[in-house]
């Protein structure tokens, strides 16, 4: 199989990640829930995870909260800052992991618009919308549909000057682009463990630099005599038994990222995306979406084949895994004018090769030949 859906989940996993998960299942108990070596090993491993994540995101280990997903972290971040009917500004590229929590709390959502890949127009609209009384600005670092790298540093600076809390969704950038918590001055940064960080599904991180509200409450292994949740991180946001095997795999994944280097990973993925883009745009009826500020993610539409049908044919006839549809990001498709059709998304990863891209181009070309 040729796997080109790394924006959804990285595959294959590095061997170190698989070994770490297996080792934790064989040898680790629950941290803070018992004495003895198995519990101590689990606690030590999770602390090492916080240390590695702190180095990656330029923050202190205690500010690193282990979550089940970016969605989990974004819900904590948004609901810690915004009350019902609070005014929130976000980009026109947001995932439903941002839009739906805002809708659920009845926030007054203002969307900064700009044509696809037009960062100056987007910045002008953020500048217009970030007015006094804004409770929060939340935005994605990279569009999961189009790979557009948004001007997050400039927007974060606008927020700092206007004293507006800023939350970054790093779902598509963590492990690929630098995410410097100290430089951004963000209130929160949320990311999944199973994408660019190469860890298992069901893991994520929330980097905290703001007061927090709990989503759920329960045992933490600390301050057990009291009925209230601890008032300190990370315990305050980590009730219940943690996913120890997942944490072990995520630790191994982050170490792989740090060893390879984010720049090297990005360079490889962008090279493959550019190769795909050059080949696919030569096929009559195929239209690709590309710009200057773009990761390895590439979306296309076809005049001849519905994107869902194209994705199914690539999978069934060529054993090529992509993703088609709306990608849980209807605002991005509204911005690009593709809401009625969706797109076929190609997202190569670190393990993909030139041969994979050549096979993809050949498959799409053959599927577009007249019958």
PDB file of N, CA, C and O in Angstrom, residues 1-4 268 271-273 275-276 318-320 346 348-364:
ATOM      1  N   UNK A   1       0.833  -1.195   0.000  1.00  0.00           N
ATOM      2  CA  UNK A   1       0.000   0.000   0.000  1.00  0.00           C
ATOM      3  C   UNK A   1       0.869   1.246   0.000  1.00  0.00           C
ATOM      4  O   UNK A   1       1.905   1.304   0.669  1.00  0.00           O
ATOM      5  N   UNK A   2       0.419   2.269  -0.754  1.00  0.00           N
ATOM      6  CA  UNK A   2       1.045   3.592  -0.705  1.00  0.00           C
ATOM      7  C   UNK A   2       0.166   4.477   0.174  1.00  0.00           C
ATOM      8  O   UNK A   2      -1.001   4.729  -0.151  1.00  0.00           O
ATOM      9  N   UNK A   3       0.724   4.910   1.279  1.00  0.00           N
ATOM     10  CA  UNK A   3      -0.064   5.675   2.256  1.00  0.00           C
ATOM     11  C   UNK A   3       0.251   7.158   2.112  1.00  0.00           C
ATOM     12  O   UNK A   3       1.380   7.601   2.357  1.00  0.00           O
ATOM     13  N   UNK A   4      -0.766   7.945   1.707  1.00  0.00           N
ATOM     14  CA  UNK A   4      -0.611   9.389   1.511  1.00  0.00           C
ATOM     15  C   UNK A   4      -1.682  10.150   2.278  1.00  0.00           C
ATOM     16  O   UNK A   4      -2.297  11.082   1.758  1.00  0.00           O
ATOM     17  N   UNK A 268      11.546  17.339   3.202  1.00  0.00           N
ATOM     18  CA  UNK A 268      11.211  16.107   2.479  1.00  0.00           C
ATOM     19  C   UNK A 268       9.748  16.113   2.028  1.00  0.00           C
ATOM     20  O   UNK A 268       9.445  15.785   0.861  1.00  0.00           O
ATOM     21  N   UNK A 271       9.141  18.663  -0.765  1.00  0.00           N
ATOM     22  CA  UNK A 271       9.701  18.174  -2.029  1.00  0.00           C
ATOM     23  C   UNK A 271       8.726  17.206  -2.710  1.00  0.00           C
ATOM     24  O   UNK A 271       8.482  17.300  -3.927  1.00  0.00           O
ATOM     25  N   UNK A 272       8.157  16.286  -1.944  1.00  0.00           N
ATOM     26  CA  UNK A 272       7.218  15.324  -2.514  1.00  0.00           C
ATOM     27  C   UNK A 272       5.932  16.007  -2.958  1.00  0.00           C
ATOM     28  O   UNK A 272       5.365  15.657  -4.005  1.00  0.00           O
ATOM     29  N   UNK A 273       5.476  16.979  -2.182  1.00  0.00           N
ATOM     30  CA  UNK A 273       4.266  17.713  -2.577  1.00  0.00           C
ATOM     31  C   UNK A 273       4.500  18.481  -3.887  1.00  0.00           C
ATOM     32  O   UNK A 273       3.645  18.486  -4.780  1.00  0.00           O
ATOM     33  N   UNK A 275       6.582  17.747  -6.219  1.00  0.00           N
ATOM     34  CA  UNK A 275       6.658  16.747  -7.278  1.00  0.00           C
ATOM     35  C   UNK A 275       5.254  16.310  -7.715  1.00  0.00           C
ATOM     36  O   UNK A 275       4.952  16.216  -8.915  1.00  0.00           O
ATOM     37  N   UNK A 276       4.377  16.051  -6.743  1.00  0.00           N
ATOM     38  CA  UNK A 276       2.996  15.676  -7.043  1.00  0.00           C
ATOM     39  C   UNK A 276       2.265  16.802  -7.762  1.00  0.00           C
ATOM     40  O   UNK A 276       1.537  16.569  -8.741  1.00  0.00           O
ATOM     41  N   UNK A 318      -5.657   0.929  -7.034  1.00  0.00           N
ATOM     42  CA  UNK A 318      -4.218   1.187  -6.992  1.00  0.00           C
ATOM     43  C   UNK A 318      -3.613   1.003  -5.608  1.00  0.00           C
ATOM     44  O   UNK A 318      -2.399   1.122  -5.446  1.00  0.00           O
ATOM     45  N   UNK A 319      -4.437   0.742  -4.618  1.00  0.00           N
ATOM     46  CA  UNK A 319      -3.954   0.578  -3.240  1.00  0.00           C
ATOM     47  C   UNK A 319      -3.200   1.821  -2.762  1.00  0.00           C
ATOM     48  O   UNK A 319      -2.145   1.736  -2.130  1.00  0.00           O
ATOM     49  N   UNK A 320      -3.768   2.992  -3.082  1.00  0.00           N
ATOM     50  CA  UNK A 320      -3.200   4.275  -2.651  1.00  0.00           C
ATOM     51  C   UNK A 320      -4.190   4.924  -1.688  1.00  0.00           C
ATOM     52  O   UNK A 320      -5.348   5.166  -2.044  1.00  0.00           O
ATOM     53  N   UNK A 346      -3.863  14.937  -0.567  1.00  0.00           N
ATOM     54  CA  UNK A 346      -2.669  14.091  -0.558  1.00  0.00           C
ATOM     55  C   UNK A 346      -1.732  14.662   0.496  1.00  0.00           C
ATOM     56  O   UNK A 346      -1.418  15.859   0.480  1.00  0.00           O
ATOM     57  N   UNK A 348       1.834  13.450   1.980  1.00  0.00           N
ATOM     58  CA  UNK A 348       2.970  12.542   2.186  1.00  0.00           C
ATOM     59  C   UNK A 348       3.609  12.742   3.543  1.00  0.00           C
ATOM     60  O   UNK A 348       3.495  13.824   4.149  1.00  0.00           O
ATOM     61  N   UNK A 349       4.288  11.713   4.004  1.00  0.00           N
ATOM     62  CA  UNK A 349       4.991  11.767   5.277  1.00  0.00           C
ATOM     63  C   UNK A 349       6.457  11.443   5.108  1.00  0.00           C
ATOM     64  O   UNK A 349       6.967  11.284   3.992  1.00  0.00           O
ATOM     65  N   UNK A 350       7.121  11.297   6.240  1.00  0.00           N
ATOM     66  CA  UNK A 350       8.569  11.118   6.237  1.00  0.00           C
ATOM     67  C   UNK A 350       8.994   9.843   5.517  1.00  0.00           C
ATOM     68  O   UNK A 350      10.068   9.788   4.909  1.00  0.00           O
ATOM     69  N   UNK A 351       8.153   8.823   5.537  1.00  0.00           N
ATOM     70  CA  UNK A 351       8.531   7.532   4.955  1.00  0.00           C
ATOM     71  C   UNK A 351       8.160   7.400   3.479  1.00  0.00           C
ATOM     72  O   UNK A 351       8.499   6.398   2.849  1.00  0.00           O
ATOM     73  N   UNK A 352       7.456   8.367   2.913  1.00  0.00           N
ATOM     74  CA  UNK A 352       7.111   8.276   1.498  1.00  0.00           C
ATOM     75  C   UNK A 352       8.307   8.574   0.611  1.00  0.00           C
ATOM     76  O   UNK A 352       9.270   9.219   1.035  1.00  0.00           O
ATOM     77  N   UNK A 353       8.226   8.104  -0.626  1.00  0.00           N
ATOM     78  CA  UNK A 353       9.334   8.211  -1.568  1.00  0.00           C
ATOM     79  C   UNK A 353       8.865   8.831  -2.882  1.00  0.00           C
ATOM     80  O   UNK A 353       7.663   8.969  -3.145  1.00  0.00           O
ATOM     81  N   UNK A 354       9.835   9.153  -3.753  1.00  0.00           N
ATOM     82  CA  UNK A 354       9.524   9.643  -5.092  1.00  0.00           C
ATOM     83  C   UNK A 354       8.706   8.605  -5.865  1.00  0.00           C
ATOM     84  O   UNK A 354       7.807   8.964  -6.634  1.00  0.00           O
ATOM     85  N   UNK A 355       9.034   7.340  -5.673  1.00  0.00           N
ATOM     86  CA  UNK A 355       8.305   6.279  -6.374  1.00  0.00           C
ATOM     87  C   UNK A 355       6.821   6.298  -6.001  1.00  0.00           C
ATOM     88  O   UNK A 355       5.956   6.043  -6.854  1.00  0.00           O
ATOM     89  N   UNK A 356       6.503   6.595  -4.746  1.00  0.00           N
ATOM     90  CA  UNK A 356       5.102   6.684  -4.323  1.00  0.00           C
ATOM     91  C   UNK A 356       4.379   7.786  -5.094  1.00  0.00           C
ATOM     92  O   UNK A 356       3.232   7.610  -5.540  1.00  0.00           O
ATOM     93  N   UNK A 357       5.031   8.915  -5.239  1.00  0.00           N
ATOM     94  CA  UNK A 357       4.408  10.048  -5.922  1.00  0.00           C
ATOM     95  C   UNK A 357       4.250   9.753  -7.413  1.00  0.00           C
ATOM     96  O   UNK A 357       3.222  10.092  -8.019  1.00  0.00           O
ATOM     97  N   UNK A 358       5.239   9.124  -8.014  1.00  0.00           N
ATOM     98  CA  UNK A 358       5.123   8.755  -9.424  1.00  0.00           C
ATOM     99  C   UNK A 358       3.951   7.789  -9.647  1.00  0.00           C
ATOM    100  O   UNK A 358       3.213   7.905 -10.635  1.00  0.00           O
ATOM    101  N   UNK A 359       3.776   6.861  -8.710  1.00  0.00           N
ATOM    102  CA  UNK A 359       2.653   5.915  -8.806  1.00  0.00           C
ATOM    103  C   UNK A 359       1.320   6.653  -8.685  1.00  0.00           C
ATOM    104  O   UNK A 359       0.354   6.353  -9.413  1.00  0.00           O
ATOM    105  N   UNK A 360       1.245   7.628  -7.785  1.00  0.00           N
ATOM    106  CA  UNK A 360       0.028   8.428  -7.635  1.00  0.00           C
ATOM    107  C   UNK A 360      -0.288   9.173  -8.928  1.00  0.00           C
ATOM    108  O   UNK A 360      -1.437   9.156  -9.398  1.00  0.00           O
ATOM    109  N   UNK A 361       0.693   9.858  -9.491  1.00  0.00           N
ATOM    110  CA  UNK A 361       0.473  10.624 -10.723  1.00  0.00           C
ATOM    111  C   UNK A 361      -0.002   9.707 -11.838  1.00  0.00           C
ATOM    112  O   UNK A 361      -0.948  10.019 -12.571  1.00  0.00           O
ATOM    113  N   UNK A 362       0.635   8.567 -11.970  1.00  0.00           N
ATOM    114  CA  UNK A 362       0.247   7.597 -13.001  1.00  0.00           C
ATOM    115  C   UNK A 362      -1.190   7.128 -12.802  1.00  0.00           C
ATOM    116  O   UNK A 362      -1.958   7.006 -13.770  1.00  0.00           O
ATOM    117  N   UNK A 363      -1.560   6.866 -11.551  1.00  0.00           N
ATOM    118  CA  UNK A 363      -2.917   6.389 -11.257  1.00  0.00           C
ATOM    119  C   UNK A 363      -3.957   7.448 -11.600  1.00  0.00           C
ATOM    120  O   UNK A 363      -4.978   7.156 -12.239  1.00  0.00           O
ATOM    121  N   UNK A 364      -3.729   8.691 -11.168  1.00  0.00           N
ATOM    122  CA  UNK A 364      -4.693   9.764 -11.448  1.00  0.00           C
ATOM    123  C   UNK A 364      -4.786  10.007 -12.949  1.00  0.00           C
ATOM    124  O   UNK A 364      -5.882  10.206 -13.496  1.00  0.00           O
TER     125      UNK A 364
END
